[in-house]
Coordinates of C-alpha atoms in Angstrom, one line a residue:
X1 CA 15.8 -8.0 78.4
X2 CA 17.6 -6.9 82.0
X3 CA 16.8 -3.5 81.0
X4 CA 12.8 -3.7 81.1
X5 CA 13.2 -5.9 84.0
X6 CA 15.0 -3.2 86.1
X7 CA 12.7 -0.7 84.8
X8 CA 9.3 -2.3 85.8
X9 CA 10.8 -3.4 89.0
X10 CA 12.1 0.3 89.9
X11 CA 8.4 1.7 88.7
X12 CA 6.6 -0.6 91.0
X13 CA 8.9 0.1 94.0
X14 CA 9.0 3.6 94.1
X15 CA 6.9 6.7 93.9
X16 CA 9.5 8.3 91.5
X17 CA 8.9 8.2 87.8
X18 CA 11.5 5.8 86.3
X19 CA 12.9 6.6 82.2
X20 CA 15.7 5.4 80.3
X21 CA 16.1 9.0 79.0
X22 CA 15.3 12.4 80.1
X23 CA 11.7 13.1 79.6
X24 CA 10.4 16.1 77.5
X25 CA 8.5 17.5 80.6
X26 CA 10.9 17.0 83.6
X27 CA 9.2 16.5 87.0
X28 CA 10.6 17.7 90.5
X29 CA 12.2 14.2 91.0
X30 CA 12.8 11.5 88.5
X31 CA 15.1 8.6 87.8
X32 CA 17.1 7.6 84.7
X33 CA 18.4 4.2 84.5
X34 CA 21.5 3.5 82.1
X35 CA 23.2 0.7 81.0
X36 CA 26.8 1.2 80.8
X37 CA 28.4 -2.0 80.4
X38 CA 27.7 -6.0 79.9
X39 CA 29.8 -8.9 80.0
X40 CA 29.8 -12.6 80.9
X41 CA 29.2 -15.7 79.0
X42 CA 26.2 -17.4 77.4
X43 CA 24.8 -18.5 80.5
X44 CA 25.4 -15.6 83.2
X45 CA 25.7 -12.2 82.1
X46 CA 27.0 -9.3 84.1
X47 CA 25.1 -6.0 83.6
X48 CA 26.7 -2.7 84.7
X49 CA 23.8 -0.3 85.5
X50 CA 23.9 3.6 86.5
X51 CA 20.9 4.8 88.6
X52 CA 20.8 8.6 88.4
X53 CA 18.3 10.1 90.9
X54 CA 17.4 13.6 90.2
X55 CA 15.4 15.9 92.9
X56 CA 14.8 19.8 93.6
X57 CA 17.8 19.8 96.2
X58 CA 20.9 18.0 96.5
X59 CA 19.9 16.7 100.0
X60 CA 16.5 15.3 98.4
X61 CA 18.8 13.5 95.6
X62 CA 21.1 12.1 98.4
X63 CA 18.0 10.5 100.3
X64 CA 16.2 9.2 97.4
X65 CA 19.3 7.6 96.1
X66 CA 19.8 5.8 99.4
X67 CA 16.3 4.6 99.0
X68 CA 16.7 3.3 95.7
X69 CA 20.0 1.6 96.8
X70 CA 18.3 -0.4 98.9
X71 CA 15.2 -1.2 96.8
X72 CA 17.8 -2.5 94.1
X73 CA 19.9 -4.6 96.9
X74 CA 16.2 -6.6 96.8
X75 CA 16.1 -7.4 93.3
X76 CA 17.6 -11.1 93.2
X77 CA 13.9 -12.1 94.2
X78 CA 13.1 -11.3 90.4
X79 CA 13.7 -14.8 88.4
X80 CA 16.2 -13.7 85.8
X81 CA 18.8 -12.0 88.4
X82 CA 21.2 -14.1 90.1
X83 CA 22.8 -11.2 92.4
X84 CA 23.2 -7.4 92.8
X85 CA 26.4 -5.9 93.7
X86 CA 26.3 -2.1 94.8
X87 CA 29.4 -0.4 93.0
X88 CA 29.1 2.8 95.3
X89 CA 27.1 6.3 94.9
X90 CA 28.0 9.6 95.0
X91 CA 27.3 13.5 94.1
X92 CA 26.9 13.8 90.2
X93 CA 25.1 17.3 90.0
X94 CA 25.3 18.6 86.8
X95 CA 27.1 22.3 87.1
X96 CA 26.3 23.4 83.8
X97 CA 22.3 23.3 84.1
X98 CA 22.6 23.1 88.5
X99 CA 20.1 20.0 88.3
X100 CA 20.8 18.1 91.4
X101 CA 21.8 14.5 91.1
X102 CA 23.1 11.4 92.7
X103 CA 24.3 8.5 91.1
X104 CA 24.5 4.8 92.4
X105 CA 26.1 2.2 90.4
X106 CA 25.3 -1.9 90.1
X107 CA 26.5 -4.9 89.0
X108 CA 23.6 -6.9 88.1
X109 CA 24.3 -10.7 87.3
X110 CA 21.6 -12.7 85.5
X111 CA 20.8 -14.9 82.9

């Protein structure tokens, strides 16, 4: 499963906790990994992931998001991943809760 590959990869490459959903106890910085789309054929799949980076300030979220983007672009060394295409990143702060968040999206080509 590509979700598991990405989760373990990010957990091994960053010092920030990585989750599929918001944890019950929220740390100062953390990452949420969300698969938002998938298509392709039976040989090559294209999965689109959003990576949400939460931090105690907008500046820290932005810096960590840039770091995560670089880490993700090295993902093709994983055996099931053929290519990673970054689709851009942006401020995705949640106004209602005032949680600072940056988001970056990727298309992951994989088997």
